Amino acid sequence: MKNPIKLSFAIFCVLFIAGCGGITNSVKTPGPANDLQQNTASPLTIKATVPEGWVVQEGSSTPVQYMKGTASFMAKTEYFSSSNLDDVAKEAISIFKEAFDNVQVQGDVEKTQIDGRDARRFVFTADVYGITMKFLYVYVQVNNETYAITIGDMADTFDALSADYEKILSGIKFE
């Protein structure tokens, strides 16, 4: 993307979309390089180990947030009407389809594991103010709370970091 205004706007959209519904009263504490801990009102901590080049976003209202280029990774709680992960994924997709243009879910919602816990994962694209974005969402429940792990970027650059995304997901720990 050669237009810097469009690039800046795309970055803003990634942060805005991925940040919807996040916790705003949390405290984040930087740890060792490439490690961030998120403290909420409960004693639960999320640790995320990220590959080289991902930079923690200080001052973000999202408890865990990193960026690499135009790609963004976040982890935060979200609230849904169901505690069943299959229903959570369906509800999330429905919300995205109402909020954004041309939402295209790629494949089926997949069962996966995050830190040994049952989770649901899906990828979708959406047009946001004329820019096609691509997102990977993973929902996991810990201590009766639903956590969203979100990775997003512009659709034309998203796949270039797919190896990083898998390392990030395998490095998430709830303590």
Coordinates of C-alpha atoms in Angstrom, one line a residue:
M1 CA 0.0 0.0 0.0
K2 CA 1.7 3.1 -1.2
N3 CA -0.6 5.8 0.2
P4 CA 0.5 6.6 3.8
I5 CA -2.9 7.9 4.7
K6 CA -4.5 4.5 3.8
L7 CA -1.8 2.6 5.6
S8 CA -2.3 4.7 8.8
F9 CA -6.0 4.2 8.5
A10 CA -5.6 0.4 8.0
I11 CA -3.5 0.2 11.1
F12 CA -6.1 2.1 13.0
C13 CA -8.9 -0.2 11.7
V14 CA -6.9 -3.3 12.8
L15 CA -6.5 -1.9 16.3
F16 CA -10.1 -0.7 16.5
I17 CA -11.7 -3.9 15.3
A18 CA -9.5 -6.1 17.4
G19 CA -10.0 -3.9 20.4
C20 CA -13.8 -3.8 20.5
G21 CA -15.1 -5.2 23.7
G22 CA -11.8 -5.3 25.5
I23 CA -11.0 -4.6 29.2
T24 CA -10.2 -1.0 29.9
N25 CA -9.4 -1.2 33.6
S26 CA -6.5 -3.6 33.4
V27 CA -2.9 -3.0 34.2
K28 CA -0.2 -4.4 32.0
T29 CA 3.3 -5.1 33.2
P30 CA 6.2 -5.6 30.7
G31 CA 8.4 -8.6 31.5
P32 CA 11.5 -9.9 29.8
A33 CA 11.9 -9.2 26.1
N34 CA 9.1 -10.5 24.0
D35 CA 7.0 -11.3 27.1
L36 CA 4.0 -9.4 28.4
Q37 CA 1.8 -10.1 31.3
Q38 CA -1.8 -8.9 31.7
N39 CA -3.3 -8.4 35.1
T40 CA -7.1 -8.1 35.4
A41 CA -9.3 -7.6 38.5
S42 CA -8.9 -11.4 38.9
P43 CA -5.6 -13.0 39.7
L44 CA -5.4 -14.5 36.2
T45 CA -2.4 -13.5 34.1
I46 CA -2.0 -14.0 30.4
K47 CA 1.6 -14.5 29.2
A48 CA 2.3 -14.2 25.5
T49 CA 5.7 -15.1 24.1
V50 CA 6.1 -13.6 20.6
P51 CA 8.6 -14.0 17.8
E52 CA 11.3 -11.4 17.2
G53 CA 10.1 -8.1 15.7
W54 CA 6.8 -7.9 17.5
V55 CA 6.7 -4.8 19.7
V56 CA 4.5 -4.3 22.7
Q57 CA 2.0 -1.4 22.4
E58 CA 2.4 0.6 25.6
G59 CA -0.6 2.6 26.7
S60 CA -3.1 0.5 24.8
S61 CA -6.5 0.0 26.4
T62 CA -6.2 -3.6 25.4
P63 CA -4.4 -5.7 28.1
V64 CA -2.1 -7.6 25.7
Q65 CA -1.2 -6.0 22.4
Y66 CA 1.8 -6.3 20.1
M67 CA 2.4 -5.0 16.5
K68 CA 4.8 -6.0 13.8
G69 CA 4.5 -3.7 10.8
T70 CA 0.8 -3.4 10.1
A71 CA 0.0 -6.7 11.8
S72 CA -1.6 -6.7 15.3
F73 CA -1.9 -9.3 18.0
M74 CA -4.2 -8.9 21.0
A75 CA -5.6 -10.9 23.9
K76 CA -8.5 -9.8 26.0
T77 CA -11.8 -10.8 27.6
E78 CA -15.0 -10.5 25.6
Y79 CA -18.6 -11.0 26.7
F80 CA -21.1 -13.3 24.9
S81 CA -24.6 -14.5 25.7
S82 CA -23.4 -18.1 25.8
S83 CA -20.5 -19.9 27.5
N84 CA -20.5 -22.7 24.9
L85 CA -17.4 -22.1 22.6
D86 CA -19.3 -23.2 19.4
D87 CA -22.0 -20.7 20.2
V88 CA -19.5 -18.0 21.0
A89 CA -17.9 -18.4 17.6
K90 CA -21.3 -18.3 15.8
E91 CA -22.3 -15.2 17.8
A92 CA -18.9 -13.5 17.0
I93 CA -19.2 -14.2 13.3
S94 CA -22.8 -12.9 13.3
I95 CA -21.6 -9.7 15.0
F96 CA -18.8 -9.2 12.4
K97 CA -21.3 -9.7 9.6
E98 CA -23.5 -7.0 11.0
A99 CA -20.7 -4.6 11.6
F100 CA -18.6 -4.9 8.5
D101 CA -19.0 -5.2 4.7
N102 CA -18.2 -8.3 2.7
V103 CA -17.4 -10.6 5.6
Q104 CA -16.1 -13.9 4.2
V105 CA -15.3 -16.7 6.8
Q106 CA -12.6 -18.9 5.4
G107 CA -13.4 -22.6 6.1
D108 CA -15.1 -23.9 9.2
V109 CA -14.7 -22.9 12.8
E110 CA -12.0 -25.3 14.0
K111 CA -11.5 -26.9 17.4
T112 CA -8.1 -26.2 18.8
Q113 CA -6.2 -25.8 22.1
I114 CA -4.7 -22.8 23.8
D115 CA -2.5 -23.6 26.8
G116 CA -4.1 -27.1 27.0
R117 CA -7.6 -25.6 27.0
D118 CA -10.4 -26.2 24.5
A119 CA -10.7 -23.3 22.0
R120 CA -12.4 -22.3 18.8
R121 CA -10.6 -20.7 15.8
F122 CA -11.6 -19.1 12.6
V123 CA -10.3 -16.7 9.9
F124 CA -12.3 -14.1 8.0
T125 CA -11.8 -11.2 5.7
A126 CA -13.9 -8.0 5.8
D127 CA -13.9 -4.7 4.0
V128 CA -13.4 -1.8 6.4
Y129 CA -13.8 1.6 4.8
G130 CA -12.7 0.2 1.4
I131 CA -9.7 -1.7 2.8
T132 CA -9.8 -5.5 2.9
M133 CA -8.6 -6.8 6.3
K134 CA -7.9 -10.4 7.4
F135 CA -8.4 -11.7 10.9
L136 CA -7.6 -14.8 12.9
Y137 CA -9.8 -15.1 16.0
V138 CA -9.4 -17.7 18.7
Y139 CA -11.8 -18.0 21.6
V140 CA -10.9 -19.8 24.8
Q141 CA -12.6 -19.9 28.2
V142 CA -10.6 -19.7 31.5
N143 CA -12.2 -19.3 34.9
N144 CA -15.7 -18.7 33.4
E145 CA -14.5 -15.9 31.2
T146 CA -14.2 -15.9 27.4
Y147 CA -10.9 -14.6 26.1
A148 CA -10.4 -13.5 22.5
I149 CA -7.1 -13.9 20.9
T150 CA -7.0 -11.7 17.8
I151 CA -4.5 -11.4 15.0
G152 CA -5.2 -9.0 12.2
D153 CA -3.6 -7.3 9.2
M154 CA -4.4 -6.1 5.7
A155 CA -5.5 -9.1 3.6
D156 CA -2.7 -8.7 1.2
T157 CA 0.0 -9.0 3.9
F158 CA -1.6 -11.2 6.5
D159 CA -0.4 -14.6 5.2
A160 CA 3.3 -13.5 5.2
L161 CA 3.4 -13.8 9.0
S162 CA 1.5 -17.0 9.4
A163 CA 4.4 -18.8 11.0
D164 CA 4.6 -16.0 13.6
Y165 CA 0.9 -16.5 14.3
E166 CA 1.3 -20.1 15.1
K167 CA 4.2 -19.4 17.4
I168 CA 2.2 -16.7 19.2
L169 CA -0.7 -19.1 19.7
S170 CA 1.5 -21.9 21.0
G171 CA 3.2 -19.4 23.4
I172 CA 0.1 -18.2 25.2
K173 CA -0.2 -19.2 28.9
F174 CA -2.9 -18.5 31.4
E175 CA -1.6 -18.4 35.0

